[in-house]
Amino acid sequence: MKTELMKKLFVFLQGKNRYSSEPEFLQDLKEMWFGLYSRGDGERDSSGFEHVFSGEVKKGKVSGFHNWIRFYLLEKQGGVNYFSHNFNGPWDTYPDVLGLQFSWDGFYKEVGSAFIGCSPEFEFGLYSLCFLARPGRA
């Protein structure tokens, strides 16, 4: 909450009457990003942060894993095998959006997407806004 981006996000959401106080907003952020939820078997075993920034395996396939920095670092170490991309966004500058195919630790990601060149702070703020603005919808 000490960054300019998160301060602006709070002010925006407060202006839309979504939050009346920063502690209320912070509590929601903690729950949405670090609270556990079930990936399908009833056991609360994953978090939004794990899904988006770290990646996880669900039913034998890679799920989540949307952070380009983690992807870059793991590819550099040989932990990710990049196959191809299937979409390049309409922008001429960063951040850009790519659809990716890759394997990670022996598990396959058929189609994944990631912003390329943005800060984790940008992703955190944008995904938080999307989750709050359109809960349960694409």
PDB file of C-alpha atoms in Angstrom:
ATOM      1  CA  MET A   1       0.000   0.000   0.000  1.00  0.00           C
ATOM      2  CA  LYS A   2       3.038   2.274   0.146  1.00  0.00           C
ATOM      3  CA  THR A   3       3.392   2.404  -3.642  1.00  0.00           C
ATOM      4  CA  GLU A   4       1.841   5.108  -5.799  1.00  0.00           C
ATOM      5  CA  LEU A   5      -0.023   2.519  -7.861  1.00  0.00           C
ATOM      6  CA  MET A   6      -1.749   0.897  -4.874  1.00  0.00           C
ATOM      7  CA  LYS A   7      -2.579   4.286  -3.376  1.00  0.00           C
ATOM      8  CA  LYS A   8      -4.207   5.298  -6.672  1.00  0.00           C
ATOM      9  CA  LEU A   9      -6.102   2.008  -6.839  1.00  0.00           C
ATOM     10  CA  PHE A  10      -7.477   2.549  -3.343  1.00  0.00           C
ATOM     11  CA  VAL A  11      -8.520   6.139  -4.136  1.00  0.00           C
ATOM     12  CA  PHE A  12     -10.217   4.940  -7.326  1.00  0.00           C
ATOM     13  CA  LEU A  13     -12.119   2.172  -5.523  1.00  0.00           C
ATOM     14  CA  GLN A  14     -13.002   4.493  -2.657  1.00  0.00           C
ATOM     15  CA  GLY A  15     -14.378   6.956  -5.221  1.00  0.00           C
ATOM     16  CA  LYS A  16     -16.592   4.164  -6.564  1.00  0.00           C
ATOM     17  CA  ASN A  17     -17.864   3.562  -2.993  1.00  0.00           C
ATOM     18  CA  ARG A  18     -16.261   0.115  -2.894  1.00  0.00           C
ATOM     19  CA  TYR A  19     -14.217   0.892   0.248  1.00  0.00           C
ATOM     20  CA  SER A  20     -14.622   3.392   3.036  1.00  0.00           C
ATOM     21  CA  SER A  21     -11.181   2.819   4.596  1.00  0.00           C
ATOM     22  CA  GLU A  22      -7.723   1.659   3.633  1.00  0.00           C
ATOM     23  CA  PRO A  23      -7.660  -1.070   6.340  1.00  0.00           C
ATOM     24  CA  GLU A  24     -10.855  -2.539   4.829  1.00  0.00           C
ATOM     25  CA  PHE A  25      -9.209  -2.571   1.381  1.00  0.00           C
ATOM     26  CA  LEU A  26      -6.003  -4.062   2.780  1.00  0.00           C
ATOM     27  CA  GLN A  27      -7.956  -6.851   4.494  1.00  0.00           C
ATOM     28  CA  ASP A  28      -9.640  -7.738   1.186  1.00  0.00           C
ATOM     29  CA  LEU A  29      -6.280  -7.721  -0.617  1.00  0.00           C
ATOM     30  CA  LYS A  30      -4.792 -10.086   1.964  1.00  0.00           C
ATOM     31  CA  GLU A  31      -7.741 -12.449   1.660  1.00  0.00           C
ATOM     32  CA  MET A  32      -7.923 -12.418  -2.148  1.00  0.00           C
ATOM     33  CA  TRP A  33      -4.183 -12.894  -2.653  1.00  0.00           C
ATOM     34  CA  PHE A  34      -3.088 -14.945   0.359  1.00  0.00           C
ATOM     35  CA  GLY A  35      -6.247 -16.589   1.663  1.00  0.00           C
ATOM     36  CA  LEU A  36      -6.488 -20.246   0.744  1.00  0.00           C
ATOM     37  CA  TYR A  37      -9.097 -21.699  -1.594  1.00  0.00           C
ATOM     38  CA  SER A  38      -9.774 -25.168  -2.997  1.00  0.00           C
ATOM     39  CA  ARG A  39      -8.593 -26.114  -6.471  1.00  0.00           C
ATOM     40  CA  GLY A  40     -11.395 -28.635  -6.723  1.00  0.00           C
ATOM     41  CA  ASP A  41     -11.114 -31.397  -4.134  1.00  0.00           C
ATOM     42  CA  GLY A  42     -12.455 -29.397  -1.201  1.00  0.00           C
ATOM     43  CA  GLU A  43      -9.057 -28.981   0.452  1.00  0.00           C
ATOM     44  CA  ARG A  44      -8.006 -25.345   0.793  1.00  0.00           C
ATOM     45  CA  ASP A  45      -4.576 -25.664  -0.770  1.00  0.00           C
ATOM     46  CA  SER A  46      -3.879 -22.690  -3.014  1.00  0.00           C
ATOM     47  CA  SER A  47      -3.875 -18.892  -3.060  1.00  0.00           C
ATOM     48  CA  GLY A  48      -4.339 -16.228  -5.702  1.00  0.00           C
ATOM     49  CA  PHE A  49      -0.692 -15.233  -5.322  1.00  0.00           C
ATOM     50  CA  GLU A  50       0.477 -18.813  -5.850  1.00  0.00           C
ATOM     51  CA  HIS A  51      -1.748 -19.232  -8.899  1.00  0.00           C
ATOM     52  CA  VAL A  52      -0.793 -15.972 -10.643  1.00  0.00           C
ATOM     53  CA  PHE A  53       2.816 -15.365  -9.641  1.00  0.00           C
ATOM     54  CA  SER A  54       4.223 -18.820  -8.854  1.00  0.00           C
ATOM     55  CA  GLY A  55       2.127 -21.234 -10.872  1.00  0.00           C
ATOM     56  CA  GLU A  56       0.683 -24.531  -9.756  1.00  0.00           C
ATOM     57  CA  VAL A  57      -0.154 -27.956 -11.124  1.00  0.00           C
ATOM     58  CA  LYS A  58      -3.808 -28.949 -11.334  1.00  0.00           C
ATOM     59  CA  LYS A  59      -4.966 -32.269 -12.792  1.00  0.00           C
ATOM     60  CA  GLY A  60      -1.535 -32.898 -14.265  1.00  0.00           C
ATOM     61  CA  LYS A  61      -1.313 -29.565 -16.093  1.00  0.00           C
ATOM     62  CA  VAL A  62       0.202 -26.187 -15.309  1.00  0.00           C
ATOM     63  CA  SER A  63      -2.368 -23.751 -13.980  1.00  0.00           C
ATOM     64  CA  GLY A  64      -1.796 -20.045 -13.497  1.00  0.00           C
ATOM     65  CA  PHE A  65       1.861 -19.037 -13.837  1.00  0.00           C
ATOM     66  CA  HIS A  66       1.259 -15.615 -15.384  1.00  0.00           C
ATOM     67  CA  ASN A  67       4.315 -13.687 -14.193  1.00  0.00           C
ATOM     68  CA  TRP A  68       6.919 -13.001 -16.867  1.00  0.00           C
ATOM     69  CA  ILE A  69       9.741 -12.395 -14.390  1.00  0.00           C
ATOM     70  CA  ARG A  70       9.341 -15.821 -12.775  1.00  0.00           C
ATOM     71  CA  PHE A  71       9.071 -17.358 -16.249  1.00  0.00           C
ATOM     72  CA  TYR A  72      12.262 -15.609 -17.365  1.00  0.00           C
ATOM     73  CA  LEU A  73      14.226 -16.668 -14.276  1.00  0.00           C
ATOM     74  CA  LEU A  74      13.094 -20.299 -14.478  1.00  0.00           C
ATOM     75  CA  GLU A  75      13.781 -20.479 -18.214  1.00  0.00           C
ATOM     76  CA  LYS A  76      17.264 -19.075 -17.602  1.00  0.00           C
ATOM     77  CA  GLN A  77      17.857 -21.867 -15.039  1.00  0.00           C
ATOM     78  CA  GLY A  78      16.479 -24.540 -17.378  1.00  0.00           C
ATOM     79  CA  GLY A  79      13.332 -25.118 -15.297  1.00  0.00           C
ATOM     80  CA  VAL A  80      10.921 -24.011 -18.035  1.00  0.00           C
ATOM     81  CA  ASN A  81      10.897 -25.192 -21.636  1.00  0.00           C
ATOM     82  CA  TYR A  82       9.333 -22.489 -23.790  1.00  0.00           C
ATOM     83  CA  PHE A  83       7.641 -23.810 -26.945  1.00  0.00           C
ATOM     84  CA  SER A  84       5.908 -20.901 -28.626  1.00  0.00           C
ATOM     85  CA  HIS A  85       3.610 -17.940 -28.354  1.00  0.00           C
ATOM     86  CA  ASN A  86       0.286 -17.617 -30.119  1.00  0.00           C
ATOM     87  CA  PHE A  87      -0.744 -13.996 -29.606  1.00  0.00           C
ATOM     88  CA  ASN A  88       0.935 -10.656 -29.534  1.00  0.00           C
ATOM     89  CA  GLY A  89      -1.137  -7.748 -28.226  1.00  0.00           C
ATOM     90  CA  PRO A  90      -1.822  -4.641 -30.289  1.00  0.00           C
ATOM     91  CA  TRP A  91       0.673  -2.434 -28.444  1.00  0.00           C
ATOM     92  CA  ASP A  92       3.968  -1.124 -29.761  1.00  0.00           C
ATOM     93  CA  THR A  93       5.538  -0.730 -26.302  1.00  0.00           C
ATOM     94  CA  TYR A  94       5.650  -2.624 -23.025  1.00  0.00           C
ATOM     95  CA  PRO A  95       3.827  -4.055 -21.259  1.00  0.00           C
ATOM     96  CA  ASP A  96       2.701  -6.432 -23.952  1.00  0.00           C
ATOM     97  CA  VAL A  97       0.553  -9.542 -23.691  1.00  0.00           C
ATOM     98  CA  LEU A  98       1.623 -12.920 -25.001  1.00  0.00           C
ATOM     99  CA  GLY A  99      -0.065 -16.288 -25.129  1.00  0.00           C
ATOM    100  CA  LEU A 100       2.523 -18.914 -24.192  1.00  0.00           C
ATOM    101  CA  GLN A 101       2.985 -22.659 -24.485  1.00  0.00           C
ATOM    102  CA  PHE A 102       5.589 -24.296 -22.263  1.00  0.00           C
ATOM    103  CA  SER A 103       6.445 -27.146 -19.948  1.00  0.00           C
ATOM    104  CA  TRP A 104       7.419 -26.631 -16.328  1.00  0.00           C
ATOM    105  CA  ASP A 105       8.868 -29.371 -14.184  1.00  0.00           C
ATOM    106  CA  GLY A 106       7.510 -31.945 -16.657  1.00  0.00           C
ATOM    107  CA  PHE A 107       3.982 -30.492 -16.739  1.00  0.00           C
ATOM    108  CA  TYR A 108       2.504 -28.836 -19.825  1.00  0.00           C
ATOM    109  CA  LYS A 109       0.846 -25.433 -20.172  1.00  0.00           C
ATOM    110  CA  GLU A 110      -1.160 -25.580 -23.390  1.00  0.00           C
ATOM    111  CA  VAL A 111      -2.192 -21.935 -23.453  1.00  0.00           C
ATOM    112  CA  GLY A 112      -1.133 -19.376 -20.892  1.00  0.00           C
ATOM    113  CA  SER A 113      -0.939 -15.619 -20.955  1.00  0.00           C
ATOM    114  CA  ALA A 114       1.379 -13.102 -19.394  1.00  0.00           C
ATOM    115  CA  PHE A 115       2.044  -9.403 -19.482  1.00  0.00           C
ATOM    116  CA  ILE A 116       5.616  -8.944 -20.685  1.00  0.00           C
ATOM    117  CA  GLY A 117       7.707  -6.056 -19.362  1.00  0.00           C
ATOM    118  CA  CYS A 118       5.452  -4.806 -16.575  1.00  0.00           C
ATOM    119  CA  SER A 119       6.172  -4.664 -12.871  1.00  0.00           C
ATOM    120  CA  PRO A 120       4.700  -7.220 -10.433  1.00  0.00           C
ATOM    121  CA  GLU A 121       3.095  -4.187  -8.767  1.00  0.00           C
ATOM    122  CA  PHE A 122       1.214  -3.428 -12.008  1.00  0.00           C
ATOM    123  CA  GLU A 123      -0.043  -7.019 -12.239  1.00  0.00           C
ATOM    124  CA  PHE A 124      -1.018  -7.069  -8.571  1.00  0.00           C
ATOM    125  CA  GLY A 125      -3.025  -3.848  -8.950  1.00  0.00           C
ATOM    126  CA  LEU A 126      -4.628  -4.741 -12.284  1.00  0.00           C
ATOM    127  CA  TYR A 127      -5.654  -8.252 -11.266  1.00  0.00           C
ATOM    128  CA  SER A 128      -6.997  -6.929  -7.968  1.00  0.00           C
ATOM    129  CA  LEU A 129      -9.103  -4.377  -9.819  1.00  0.00           C
ATOM    130  CA  CYS A 130     -10.420  -7.007 -12.246  1.00  0.00           C
ATOM    131  CA  PHE A 131     -11.280  -9.391  -9.409  1.00  0.00           C
ATOM    132  CA  LEU A 132     -13.118  -6.671  -7.494  1.00  0.00           C
ATOM    133  CA  ALA A 133     -14.885  -5.160 -10.513  1.00  0.00           C
ATOM    134  CA  ARG A 134     -16.086  -8.406 -12.101  1.00  0.00           C
ATOM    135  CA  PRO A 135     -16.075 -11.159  -9.473  1.00  0.00           C
ATOM    136  CA  GLY A 136     -16.548 -14.634 -10.919  1.00  0.00           C
ATOM    137  CA  ARG A 137     -16.519 -13.417 -14.516  1.00  0.00           C
ATOM    138  CA  ALA A 138     -13.944 -13.275 -17.283  1.00  0.00           C
TER     139      ALA A 138
END
